[in-house]
Amino acid sequence: MDFNYTDEQTMLRDTVARYLADTYTFDARMAVVNGTAGKAGWNPATWQAFAQELGILGAPFSEAHGGLGGGALENMIVMEEFGRALVIEPYLSTVVIGGGFLKAVGGAIADTVIPQIIEGKVVIAFAYAEPQGRYNLSDLRTTAKKEGAGYVLNGHKAVVYGAPWATHLIVTTRSGGGQRDKEGVSVFLVPADAKGITRRDYPTVDGSQASEVYFENVQVGADALLGEEGKGLPLVEQVVDEATAALCAEACGVTRTLHALTLDYAKQRKQFGKAIAEFQVLQHRMVDMFLEVEQAVSMTLMATLKLDEKPLDRAKAVSAAKIKIAKACKAVGQGAVQIHGGMGITTELATGHFFKRATMIEGQFGSMDHHLARFEALTD
Amino acid sequence: MDFNYTDEQTMLRDTVARYLADTYTFDARMAVVNGTAGKAGWNPATWQAFAQELGILGAPFSEAHGGLGGGALENMIVMEEFGRALVIEPYLSTVVIGGGFLKAVGGAIADTVIPQIIEGKVVIAFAYAEPQGRYNLSDLRTTAKKEGAGYVLNGHKAVVYGAPWATHLIVTTRSGGGQRDKEGVSVFLVPADAKGITRRDYPTVDGSQASEVYFENVQVGADALLGEEGKGLPLVEQVVDEATAALCAEACGVTRTLHALTLDYAKQRKQFGKAIAEFQVLQHRMVDMFLEVEQAVSMTLMATLKLDEKPLDRAKAVSAAKIKIAKACKAVGQGAVQIHGGMGITTELATGHFFKRATMIEGQFGSMDHHLARFEALTD
Amino acid sequence: MDLNFSAEDIAFRDEVRSFIAENYPDDLRAKADEGEELSKEDLLKWHRILGKRGWSAPAWPTQYGGPGWNSIQRYIWSEECARADTIAVLPFGVTMVAPVIMAFGTEEQKAKHLPAILKGDLWWCQGYSEPGAGSDLANLRTKAERFTGDDGKEYYRVNGQKTWTTMAQHADWGFFLVRTNPTAKAQEGISFLLIDMKSPGITVRPIITLGGEHEVNEVWLEDVIVPVENRVFEENKGWTCAKYLLAHERTGIAGVARSKRGVERVKTIARSEMEDGAPLIKNPFFKRKIAELEVDLIALEFTELRTLAGEASGKGPGPESSLLKIKGTEIQQRITELALEAVGHYGAPYFRGFGEGDNEHPIGPDYAHRAAPTYFNGRKTSIYGGSNEIQRNIIAKAVLGL
Amino acid sequence: MDLNFSAEDIAFRDEVRSFIAENYPDDLRAKADEGEELSKEDLLKWHRILGKRGWSAPAWPTQYGGPGWNSIQRYIWSEECARADTIAVLPFGVTMVAPVIMAFGTEEQKAKHLPAILKGDLWWCQGYSEPGAGSDLANLRTKAERFTGDDGKEYYRVNGQKTWTTMAQHADWGFFLVRTNPTAKAQEGISFLLIDMKSPGITVRPIITLGGEHEVNEVWLEDVIVPVENRVFEENKGWTCAKYLLAHERTGIAGVARSKRGVERVKTIARSEMEDGAPLIKNPFFKRKIAELEVDLIALEFTELRTLAGEASGKGPGPESSLLKIKGTEIQQRITELALEAVGHYGAPYFRGFGEGDNEHPIGPDYAHRAAPTYFNGRKTSIYGGSNEIQRNIIAKAVLGL
């Protein structure tokens, strides 16, 4: 048992932290979010800097693919720092999820696409949710029908984060079986500009951009299939667990910053002639926020270190982590806003923006109730 | 709409309160509980004083029966005052429950027994719970078999509060149908010394005495049947709802006293050079306890005033009240002990004894989860 | 004791119910249902209809044109408004400044302002909070210096900054707390001024809140000239008015009837949203959260009724109303949490800023559009109007004697 | 980073597991299972067995006869003890006074006391709290006046009253905080004395707690004569020892392994208890409460492991351990709540005081007998050892800089 970072991991963390502190300021971020620095929500230069200047888009990939030779821990390190700075760029969907699928299936498609991810040329969005499906990964109406050597996709994917600027989509489909069957799920990597794909883009409440994505007779080759036809669900579950662990790491960063901002504010803000940090009730609330953050960090570490265990153990660990992270996001987010008072609910301070992201993380890849039910089903 | 007591009700409350304050001191109570003042848990003189001196055993009975002409509100008033003083005498099982059954069925048995209750001659214990039945009133293994003009009872009733000194038992039985059927429940009023009844007596954690009661071929006449054979469940539900509302009133008294004791203690107790009542965290906890008590009082009033409505509305109101009362008992009880510190968990102060009673009330006539499920089933 | 309404009360209920049904504007309902931002005219429309009927100010006594309703009738009125899901009459005139003017104002002030407030002719805003003084109202810095004008009349010259001024962008008049004696101790030396918002020197700057709403503002006052006759009550005694107003502000804050509607809305969402092929409302845990809300709402309702009964029997709204504020806002916030939880993925899209005509592809269900902004915006309820921490301090001090 | 135990760790685990299996006394297990009150001999039995094996003091360094285990090994040890549900070695000697003697004691004190503590020859108790000073240890009144005895040696004469003295009824020795300089400020002028509990002038009076237990006592000291060489560290510097001890006391207080057993016990109860003809554990809401406990327990476990890792890499037990105390005790209390909830009606009977042979009619299931007393008694965990409010104050000050 060992909880220490390697020197390389420490260096990765420090490098990302320093870079973001220097360049990814609140004002710079808001300029991108609001589109005053180009297309709303997307600044290609930042992504290129991640790829070239920092080289972090290769963090979890093998050196053979041109990566840094890391894995889930490296994703955790990057995502936690991204959370601290409220980074909106799609590391999660591109590197963790896109990269996760490609590493899992391997072969020619991985050898081709992973280097392009590392170079920042391929940006991936994950089209998995559907309007009726809630958090059930196999509740799919989007269909993939075999036609000739390839497949034809039809359907509607909901709230695809990062789709407006993605070069590729990873799409979960039903190629057989009933709407919620565990069998019959197939996963495809599709160019975002494939014929028959239309999008309706919109901003999200947490500063990103997302799309409804509609597939109308979209033809893809057999080489677009990730893994085996109809056997995709275990693969999707694995990658979504990896993504959830990474999301937990982001949440650790988000809640740590929220806690730090709140401490700072409480020490400066005066009411009734003294800093509000001197009020014992607020002190204890900030302590409780601290306890939430510390436990979130512990759980994220636990889940990340268990990603390689057997699917049931992995799933149980990830769901346990997400449960605590959802609680932490709510408790720390609401506490931060309450202690900031009126200033907490304006768009002028960073606090409110962190709170909004924390709130969205609560439900992303499954609400607390979803993960409690999953945890229960896996226990005993 | 009117929330005022009548003059008679105000007088009843003041009379009971004054009598208990004068005679039912903590030390006097503990002497009875510990049996240093006679049989443990039972002082016949107190019961006679309730009957003769105060006349309150007739509070909810008609004047024709020799009572005060009151009803559920009068039970509420008495029970709240009893809660305040942590009275252990069996007003609930004798007057509220026993009286409740008799008032509901009326006729000769009511005309005979109610006056004896009022005089303090009949003391009733309610034998309804069974080891397997939890809070399901119709989950009954105790059987009543028709034999000749009467019935023969067999079975085991669990944790019958007040049985050691009861003159009569009200027993719920199954006279037909399956173990948990709604049909086939029959209720009997049985002399406690009937042949074939054996008891195993024990103290309860909240200062009373209770018994396991075993029925072995206990023969009772047809006149012992309360209501119709096999149709007893609606009657039991009604009386248990009335009893639950009265229990809520007791809880209001118990939690009010716990809150008052805690305020007093916090104002006197010094730590770090000041009264602990000055610590804001404890102040807010005492405020939250206050909020619980006030809401408990509101809910008790609501439920009591709705006891005469249609069974579904009555049941929903009572379950809603019991849910809030259970929360109040837990929050106020635990808060009181925590703020008292070490002194809160000794048997030397009254606080711990009130806490124990509050804890038992949480589960009595159904836990919070039981009543939430019942409330849900009645809503939509 | 009796929980039932009297025959008169039932007749009253039927009367207001049919009045609302017949008179509430359809276009207002449609806009509110679609979550559109309402214009000033929209917001005043219902007020003016009620003003004509004499019902815009339920708590006003008849001498000032109020309906003279008792507390039960006012309760019925708010129940019926919530039942019909009407927009609320804005409180700044009717329930905030008017009671102060009635209690402390001159006859001239009453004659000038009360009828206009009643009819909804003029829009009021509240100039209390300042940067650096949130719940701590006594720590005011905006100052009013008295001087004699060239016309020989007395004036104040007001300088300072107010914040969190709700709907100031629409306001015709504002009531302000200002410091008239800079050397007095915190709560002394404050005066209560009525200021025409069109006065030169007033600048209103929007503050955009988390849901994207423009509800609150900063108000800058730079050499704003206010005639002395616009001061309510004595100079340096404005704190008396402020305290009076705060006590009034808390009543009705429980929002039981509105929260009942909110719970119904959550149920409606949960009946539509699907989870594993079944409506979300069939999920026992989601259903349980609704049940717990409903139980807490019953507790709040009967606690409010007990408080009303206390008021009816002569006690004014006391510090007990802090209980209603705390529990009322906690429930309101839980409703917004549940709604956001219910809508799932469609809580993320943010629609403000879309062009009006741009709705060819409807995105997600209608009820989802406002779930996240409403949740975010709802965090204010435990902060504004005296934060819930302050309310607990009030109870600790005034009720528990701590 | 790696979550897995090394091969050495696994070998160690197997070794301790089989040692416990082979050596833990059956009669002790039987008594504990039946909820019987354990005698002094019972309580020392396991300690003495471990003492012979050299394992009674997991955290002691080898120089004092400890096993020299690292933090992972100590973690494994506590896991295995909990897994086998052994009784705990009482902490007053091994984990409380001994580290103080090691850090501050004289060679004579070490030689006299440490071996006896290790072997379980002598029973210790802690004389810290006083009536009127609960969590506020610095507010001590028990005073020790120094004098020269007729034999020419130096002594203290101790007078005062201690309370909450756990198991003092069995104690051979006690460590006491006493005031040696009555004029010094609160935390100064305190000394740390080792006192023979058989000294004339000591009276022990039981305090019965809510579950009926006799665990704690009042200890009266009346002209108790203590040789000066029984003082640890310098005169008037006892606070240094006290702080050192408090920091040590908090480690291990998380009780993860014991709580895991507790959760298992609740599950066992819920599998037996019936509700509407099905085991209670099938009730989705009861099951959910267990799941939430399990998740929180995982969080506590990995937080403790992170803390252990921090200690292993050189950081001592810091104020972060307050986190473990708070969350650990909250979980312990929730377990007792759930157990009481699970047993239903049979939580009410109170069995203490029944004659030993009097069990012809078993009343209710065995697991129900101790549910309520354990719940009641468990309320102490958030009070003792520095209340959870104090722990939050510590974090606020020492970690958050508030």
Tab-separated table of N, CA and C in Angstrom, chain B residues 128-136 139 156 158-159 161 180 200-206 212 214 269-273 281-282 285 330 334 337-338 341-348 352-353 355-356 359-360 362 367 369 376, chain D residues 131-136 164 205-210 273-277 280 285-286 289 337 340-350 354 358-363 372-373 375-377 379-380 382-384 387-390:
chain	number	residue	atom	x	y	z
B	128	TYR	N	-51.271	-5.752	21.486
B	128	TYR	CA	-51.503	-5.760	20.027
B	128	TYR	C	-50.272	-6.214	19.257
B	129	ALA	N	-49.069	-5.910	19.781
B	129	ALA	CA	-47.846	-6.219	19.029
B	129	ALA	C	-47.522	-7.706	19.144
B	130	GLU	N	-46.879	-8.219	18.086
B	130	GLU	CA	-46.422	-9.607	18.118
B	130	GLU	C	-44.977	-9.658	17.618
B	131	PRO	N	-44.252	-10.675	18.018
B	131	PRO	CA	-42.817	-10.695	17.685
B	131	PRO	C	-42.537	-10.563	16.187
B	132	GLN	N	-43.383	-11.135	15.339
B	132	GLN	CA	-43.115	-11.095	13.908
B	132	GLN	C	-43.785	-9.913	13.222
B	133	GLY	N	-44.612	-9.164	13.965
B	133	GLY	CA	-45.539	-8.267	13.277
B	133	GLY	C	-45.032	-6.868	13.022
B	134	ARG	N	-43.956	-6.503	13.722
B	134	ARG	CA	-43.450	-5.131	13.615
B	134	ARG	C	-44.610	-4.143	13.750
B	135	TYR	N	-44.807	-3.231	12.818
B	135	TYR	CA	-45.832	-2.200	13.000
B	135	TYR	C	-47.092	-2.481	12.193
B	136	ASN	N	-47.180	-3.667	11.657
B	136	ASN	CA	-48.356	-4.042	10.873
B	136	ASN	C	-49.441	-4.558	11.822
B	139	ASP	N	-50.837	-8.105	11.189
B	139	ASP	CA	-49.934	-9.257	11.121
B	139	ASP	C	-50.036	-10.010	12.451
B	156	HIS	N	-49.082	-15.194	21.592
B	156	HIS	CA	-48.015	-14.497	22.334
B	156	HIS	C	-48.001	-13.038	21.905
B	158	ALA	N	-46.322	-9.271	22.387
B	158	ALA	CA	-44.983	-8.762	22.706
B	158	ALA	C	-45.055	-7.378	23.340
B	159	VAL	N	-44.200	-7.159	24.299
B	159	VAL	CA	-43.921	-5.826	24.857
B	159	VAL	C	-45.224	-5.066	25.142
B	161	TYR	N	-46.948	-2.771	27.215
B	161	TYR	CA	-46.686	-1.756	28.237
B	161	TYR	C	-47.802	-1.767	29.278
B	180	ARG	N	-51.740	-11.981	7.528
B	180	ARG	CA	-51.698	-10.523	7.407
B	180	ARG	C	-52.929	-9.948	6.701
B	200	ARG	N	-44.606	-12.594	31.472
B	200	ARG	CA	-43.216	-12.447	31.858
B	200	ARG	C	-42.994	-10.936	31.928
B	201	ASP	N	-42.810	-10.406	33.124
B	201	ASP	CA	-42.721	-8.947	33.316
B	201	ASP	C	-41.264	-8.484	33.271
B	202	TYR	N	-41.084	-7.273	32.835
B	202	TYR	CA	-39.725	-6.693	32.837
B	202	TYR	C	-39.847	-5.171	32.795
B	203	PRO	N	-38.797	-4.502	33.242
B	203	PRO	CA	-38.803	-3.041	33.104
B	203	PRO	C	-38.538	-2.665	31.646
B	204	THR	N	-38.912	-1.461	31.277
B	204	THR	CA	-38.554	-0.953	29.956
B	204	THR	C	-37.494	0.137	30.124
B	205	VAL	N	-36.778	0.405	29.036
B	205	VAL	CA	-35.690	1.375	29.127
B	205	VAL	C	-36.183	2.774	29.456
B	206	ASP	N	-37.475	3.038	29.243
B	206	ASP	CA	-37.977	4.391	29.500
B	206	ASP	C	-38.735	4.510	30.815
B	212	GLU	N	-44.238	-9.738	28.282
B	212	GLU	CA	-44.663	-10.670	27.251
B	212	GLU	C	-45.902	-11.349	27.818
B	214	TYR	N	-48.687	-14.386	27.334
B	214	TYR	CA	-48.940	-15.642	26.628
B	214	TYR	C	-50.368	-16.085	26.901
B	269	ARG	N	-23.928	26.471	32.610
B	269	ARG	CA	-22.688	25.722	32.445
B	269	ARG	C	-21.619	26.606	31.794
B	270	LYS	N	-20.458	26.668	32.428
B	270	LYS	CA	-19.384	27.507	31.888
B	270	LYS	C	-18.278	26.648	31.293
B	271	GLN	N	-17.761	27.092	30.182
B	271	GLN	CA	-16.599	26.451	29.547
B	271	GLN	C	-15.774	27.567	28.935
B	272	PHE	N	-14.482	27.436	29.028
B	272	PHE	CA	-13.603	28.451	28.460
B	272	PHE	C	-14.010	29.852	28.927
B	273	GLY	N	-14.443	29.937	30.181
B	273	GLY	CA	-14.687	31.246	30.772
B	273	GLY	C	-16.023	31.877	30.453
B	281	VAL	N	-22.669	28.226	17.846
B	281	VAL	CA	-23.030	26.912	17.307
B	281	VAL	C	-24.073	26.238	18.196
B	282	LEU	N	-23.909	26.370	19.500
B	282	LEU	CA	-24.893	25.774	20.405
B	282	LEU	C	-26.199	26.561	20.383
B	285	ARG	N	-28.034	25.398	17.442
B	285	ARG	CA	-28.585	24.061	17.646
B	285	ARG	C	-29.829	24.127	18.534
B	330	LYS	N	-35.887	12.690	17.927
B	330	LYS	CA	-34.470	12.393	17.688
B	330	LYS	C	-33.628	13.665	17.780
B	334	GLN	N	-31.244	14.070	20.971
B	334	GLN	CA	-29.796	14.011	20.760
B	334	GLN	C	-29.150	15.371	21.025
B	337	VAL	N	-28.827	15.939	24.823
B	337	VAL	CA	-27.729	15.170	25.424
B	337	VAL	C	-26.392	15.783	25.033
B	338	GLN	N	-26.239	16.117	23.762
B	338	GLN	CA	-24.959	16.654	23.294
B	338	GLN	C	-24.624	17.951	24.029
B	341	GLY	N	-23.495	17.540	27.413
B	341	GLY	CA	-22.199	16.885	27.561
B	341	GLY	C	-22.323	15.641	28.411
B	342	GLY	N	-21.264	15.315	29.118
B	342	GLY	CA	-21.252	14.095	29.922
B	342	GLY	C	-22.458	13.968	30.839
B	343	MET	N	-22.904	15.090	31.395
B	343	MET	CA	-24.035	15.036	32.315
B	343	MET	C	-25.292	14.518	31.626
B	344	GLY	N	-25.363	14.692	30.314
B	344	GLY	CA	-26.545	14.265	29.579
B	344	GLY	C	-26.705	12.765	29.506
B	345	ILE	N	-25.598	12.037	29.668
B	345	ILE	CA	-25.742	10.584	29.551
B	345	ILE	C	-25.675	9.877	30.905
B	346	THR	N	-25.744	10.639	31.970
B	346	THR	CA	-25.857	9.979	33.271
B	346	THR	C	-27.330	9.814	33.611
B	347	THR	N	-27.578	8.942	34.567
B	347	THR	CA	-28.950	8.763	35.039
B	347	THR	C	-29.279	9.765	36.142
B	348	GLU	N	-28.353	10.666	36.427
B	348	GLU	CA	-28.541	11.551	37.576
B	348	GLU	C	-29.411	12.764	37.277
B	352	GLY	N	-31.481	12.824	30.750
B	352	GLY	CA	-31.282	11.508	30.161
B	352	GLY	C	-32.561	10.687	30.148
B	353	HIS	N	-33.381	10.849	31.165
B	353	HIS	CA	-34.622	10.083	31.233
B	353	HIS	C	-35.635	10.575	30.206
B	355	PHE	N	-34.746	11.941	27.437
B	355	PHE	CA	-34.158	11.487	26.168
B	355	PHE	C	-34.559	10.039	25.886
B	356	LYS	N	-34.515	9.197	26.916
B	356	LYS	CA	-34.859	7.794	26.698
B	356	LYS	C	-36.333	7.656	26.299
B	359	THR	N	-36.773	8.743	22.774
B	359	THR	CA	-36.267	7.729	21.848
B	359	THR	C	-37.287	6.619	21.648
B	360	MET	N	-37.930	6.195	22.717
B	360	MET	CA	-38.921	5.130	22.582
B	360	MET	C	-40.149	5.609	21.803
B	362	GLU	N	-40.125	7.570	19.340
B	362	GLU	CA	-39.793	7.522	17.898
B	362	GLU	C	-40.406	6.305	17.216
B	367	SER	N	-42.424	3.350	13.242
B	367	SER	CA	-41.254	4.199	13.028
B	367	SER	C	-41.540	5.243	11.960
B	369	ASP	N	-40.120	5.531	9.061
B	369	ASP	CA	-40.246	4.881	7.748
B	369	ASP	C	-41.622	4.242	7.578
B	376	GLU	N	-47.357	7.883	2.072
B	376	GLU	CA	-47.245	7.779	0.610
B	376	GLU	C	-48.401	6.992	0.023
D	131	PRO	N	-15.690	18.236	37.439
D	131	PRO	CA	-17.019	18.848	37.347
D	131	PRO	C	-16.803	20.332	37.031
D	132	GLY	N	-17.483	20.861	36.110
D	132	GLY	CA	-17.284	22.265	35.752
D	132	GLY	C	-16.233	22.465	34.685
D	133	ALA	N	-15.542	21.409	34.291
D	133	ALA	CA	-14.582	21.551	33.192
D	133	ALA	C	-14.677	20.300	32.341
D	134	GLY	N	-15.484	20.370	31.298
D	134	GLY	CA	-15.684	19.201	30.458
D	134	GLY	C	-14.633	19.157	29.368
D	135	SER	N	-14.942	19.780	28.259
D	135	SER	CA	-13.968	19.826	27.183
D	135	SER	C	-12.878	20.855	27.459
D	136	ASP	N	-13.091	21.683	28.458
D	136	ASP	CA	-12.176	22.783	28.760
D	136	ASP	C	-11.200	22.338	29.850
D	164	TRP	N	-15.927	11.543	35.274
D	164	TRP	CA	-15.893	10.788	34.007
D	164	TRP	C	-14.667	9.884	33.946
D	205	ARG	N	-16.555	6.887	43.248
D	205	ARG	CA	-18.015	6.772	43.316
D	205	ARG	C	-18.557	6.538	41.901
D	206	PRO	N	-19.364	5.492	41.707
D	206	PRO	CA	-19.841	5.207	40.348
D	206	PRO	C	-20.801	6.264	39.803
D	207	ILE	N	-20.724	6.478	38.502
D	207	ILE	CA	-21.756	7.236	37.785
D	207	ILE	C	-22.419	6.240	36.846
D	208	ILE	N	-23.723	6.084	36.985
D	208	ILE	CA	-24.426	5.132	36.120
D	208	ILE	C	-24.934	5.888	34.900
D	209	THR	N	-24.605	5.367	33.732
D	209	THR	CA	-25.015	6.059	32.511
D	209	THR	C	-26.309	5.463	31.957
D	210	LEU	N	-26.814	6.092	30.912
D	210	LEU	CA	-28.186	5.841	30.453
D	210	LEU	C	-28.502	4.393	30.147
D	273	GLU	N	-35.214	-9.755	11.343
D	273	GLU	CA	-36.448	-9.046	11.680
D	273	GLU	C	-37.389	-9.057	10.485
D	274	MET	N	-38.660	-9.301	10.766
D	274	MET	CA	-39.642	-9.386	9.695
D	274	MET	C	-40.495	-8.129	9.637
D	275	GLU	N	-40.849	-7.767	8.428
D	275	GLU	CA	-41.783	-6.661	8.224
D	275	GLU	C	-42.741	-7.077	7.119
D	276	ASP	N	-43.987	-7.105	7.424
D	276	ASP	CA	-44.998	-7.530	6.443
D	276	ASP	C	-44.590	-8.839	5.775
D	277	GLY	N	-44.050	-9.730	6.549
D	277	GLY	CA	-43.750	-11.064	6.044
D	277	GLY	C	-42.439	-11.202	5.288
D	280	LEU	N	-36.618	-7.423	7.056
D	280	LEU	CA	-36.499	-5.960	7.041
D	280	LEU	C	-35.471	-5.483	6.029
D	285	PHE	N	-35.787	1.315	1.998
D	285	PHE	CA	-35.290	2.477	2.735
D	285	PHE	C	-34.328	2.056	3.837
D	286	PHE	N	-34.611	0.925	4.460
D	286	PHE	CA	-33.660	0.445	5.455
D	286	PHE	C	-32.352	0.046	4.774
D	289	LYS	N	-30.268	3.016	3.927
D	289	LYS	CA	-29.522	3.582	5.057
D	289	LYS	C	-28.244	2.782	5.308
D	337	GLU	N	-28.075	3.711	15.996
D	337	GLU	CA	-29.440	4.142	15.658
D	337	GLU	C	-30.140	3.113	14.795
D	340	LEU	N	-31.103	-0.029	16.702
D	340	LEU	CA	-32.296	0.179	17.526
D	340	LEU	C	-33.540	0.242	16.658
D	341	GLU	N	-33.431	0.920	15.527
D	341	GLU	CA	-34.574	0.987	14.612
D	341	GLU	C	-34.965	-0.426	14.155
D	342	ALA	N	-33.942	-1.223	13.883
D	342	ALA	CA	-34.204	-2.553	13.321
D	342	ALA	C	-34.946	-3.465	14.299
D	343	VAL	N	-34.633	-3.376	15.579
D	343	VAL	CA	-35.215	-4.360	16.506
D	343	VAL	C	-36.674	-4.084	16.845
D	344	GLY	N	-37.182	-2.916	16.454
D	344	GLY	CA	-38.613	-2.651	16.627
D	344	GLY	C	-39.043	-2.683	18.081
D	345	HIS	N	-40.158	-3.359	18.347
D	345	HIS	CA	-40.716	-3.384	19.710
D	345	HIS	C	-39.703	-3.851	20.752
D	346	TYR	N	-38.843	-4.776	20.368
D	346	TYR	CA	-37.947	-5.366	21.378
D	346	TYR	C	-36.772	-4.474	21.739
D	347	GLY	N	-36.799	-3.223	21.257
D	347	GLY	CA	-35.856	-2.250	21.781
D	347	GLY	C	-36.234	-1.775	23.173
D	348	ALA	N	-37.495	-1.968	23.554
D	348	ALA	CA	-37.970	-1.394	24.817
D	348	ALA	C	-37.573	-2.182	26.063
D	349	PRO	N	-37.638	-3.527	26.054
D	349	PRO	CA	-37.318	-4.247	27.295
D	349	PRO	C	-35.908	-3.939	27.788
D	350	TYR	N	-35.804	-3.852	29.096
D	350	TYR	CA	-34.533	-3.491	29.712
D	350	TYR	C	-34.102	-4.647	30.602
D	354	PHE	N	-31.555	-8.491	35.595
D	354	PHE	CA	-32.141	-9.826	35.656
D	354	PHE	C	-31.133	-10.777	36.279
D	358	ASP	N	-32.008	-16.577	35.307
D	358	ASP	CA	-33.406	-16.338	35.016
D	358	ASP	C	-33.636	-16.136	33.516
D	359	ASN	N	-33.402	-17.189	32.765
D	359	ASN	CA	-33.618	-17.007	31.328
D	359	ASN	C	-34.451	-18.140	30.743
D	360	GLU	N	-35.450	-18.549	31.528
D	360	GLU	CA	-36.296	-19.634	31.048
D	360	GLU	C	-37.099	-19.221	29.814
D	361	HIS	N	-37.746	-18.037	29.922
D	361	HIS	CA	-38.405	-17.482	28.743
D	361	HIS	C	-37.436	-16.535	28.071
D	362	PRO	N	-36.846	-16.863	26.981
D	362	PRO	CA	-36.062	-15.816	26.315
D	362	PRO	C	-37.025	-14.744	25.805
D	363	ILE	N	-36.708	-13.483	26.062
D	363	ILE	CA	-37.602	-12.398	25.638
D	363	ILE	C	-37.000	-11.727	24.427
D	372	ALA	N	-30.959	-0.736	22.662
D	372	ALA	CA	-31.223	0.589	23.227
D	372	ALA	C	-30.083	1.064	24.133
D	373	PRO	N	-29.619	0.228	25.081
D	373	PRO	CA	-28.498	0.710	25.908
D	373	PRO	C	-27.278	1.111	25.074
D	375	TYR	N	-27.287	2.245	22.011
D	375	TYR	CA	-27.601	3.544	21.402
D	375	TYR	C	-27.434	4.671	22.415
D	376	PHE	N	-28.013	4.482	23.592
D	376	PHE	CA	-27.911	5.528	24.615
D	376	PHE	C	-26.453	5.787	24.966
D	377	ASN	N	-25.754	4.718	25.241
D	377	ASN	CA	-24.363	4.845	25.673
D	377	ASN	C	-23.503	5.451	24.569
D	379	ARG	N	-24.096	7.794	22.655
D	379	ARG	CA	-24.130	9.258	22.540
D	379	ARG	C	-22.864	9.877	23.120
D	380	LYS	N	-22.180	9.122	23.970
D	380	LYS	CA	-20.978	9.684	24.607
D	380	LYS	C	-19.860	9.911	23.599
D	382	SER	N	-19.605	11.321	20.838
D	382	SER	CA	-19.444	12.680	20.284
D	382	SER	C	-19.202	13.708	21.390
D	383	ILE	N	-19.128	13.235	22.621
D	383	ILE	CA	-18.906	14.141	23.763
D	383	ILE	C	-17.505	13.950	24.350
D	384	TYR	N	-17.152	12.682	24.562
D	384	TYR	CA	-15.868	12.383	25.197
D	384	TYR	C	-14.693	12.629	24.249
D	387	SER	N	-15.211	17.007	22.638
D	387	SER	CA	-16.498	16.881	21.941
D	387	SER	C	-16.326	17.199	20.462
D	388	ASN	N	-17.287	16.761	19.660
D	388	ASN	CA	-17.165	17.025	18.229
D	388	ASN	C	-17.215	18.517	17.906
D	389	GLU	N	-17.848	19.289	18.770
D	389	GLU	CA	-17.788	20.742	18.585
D	389	GLU	C	-16.357	21.238	18.784
D	390	ILE	N	-15.695	20.711	19.815
D	390	ILE	CA	-14.304	21.096	20.064
D	390	ILE	C	-13.429	20.664	18.886
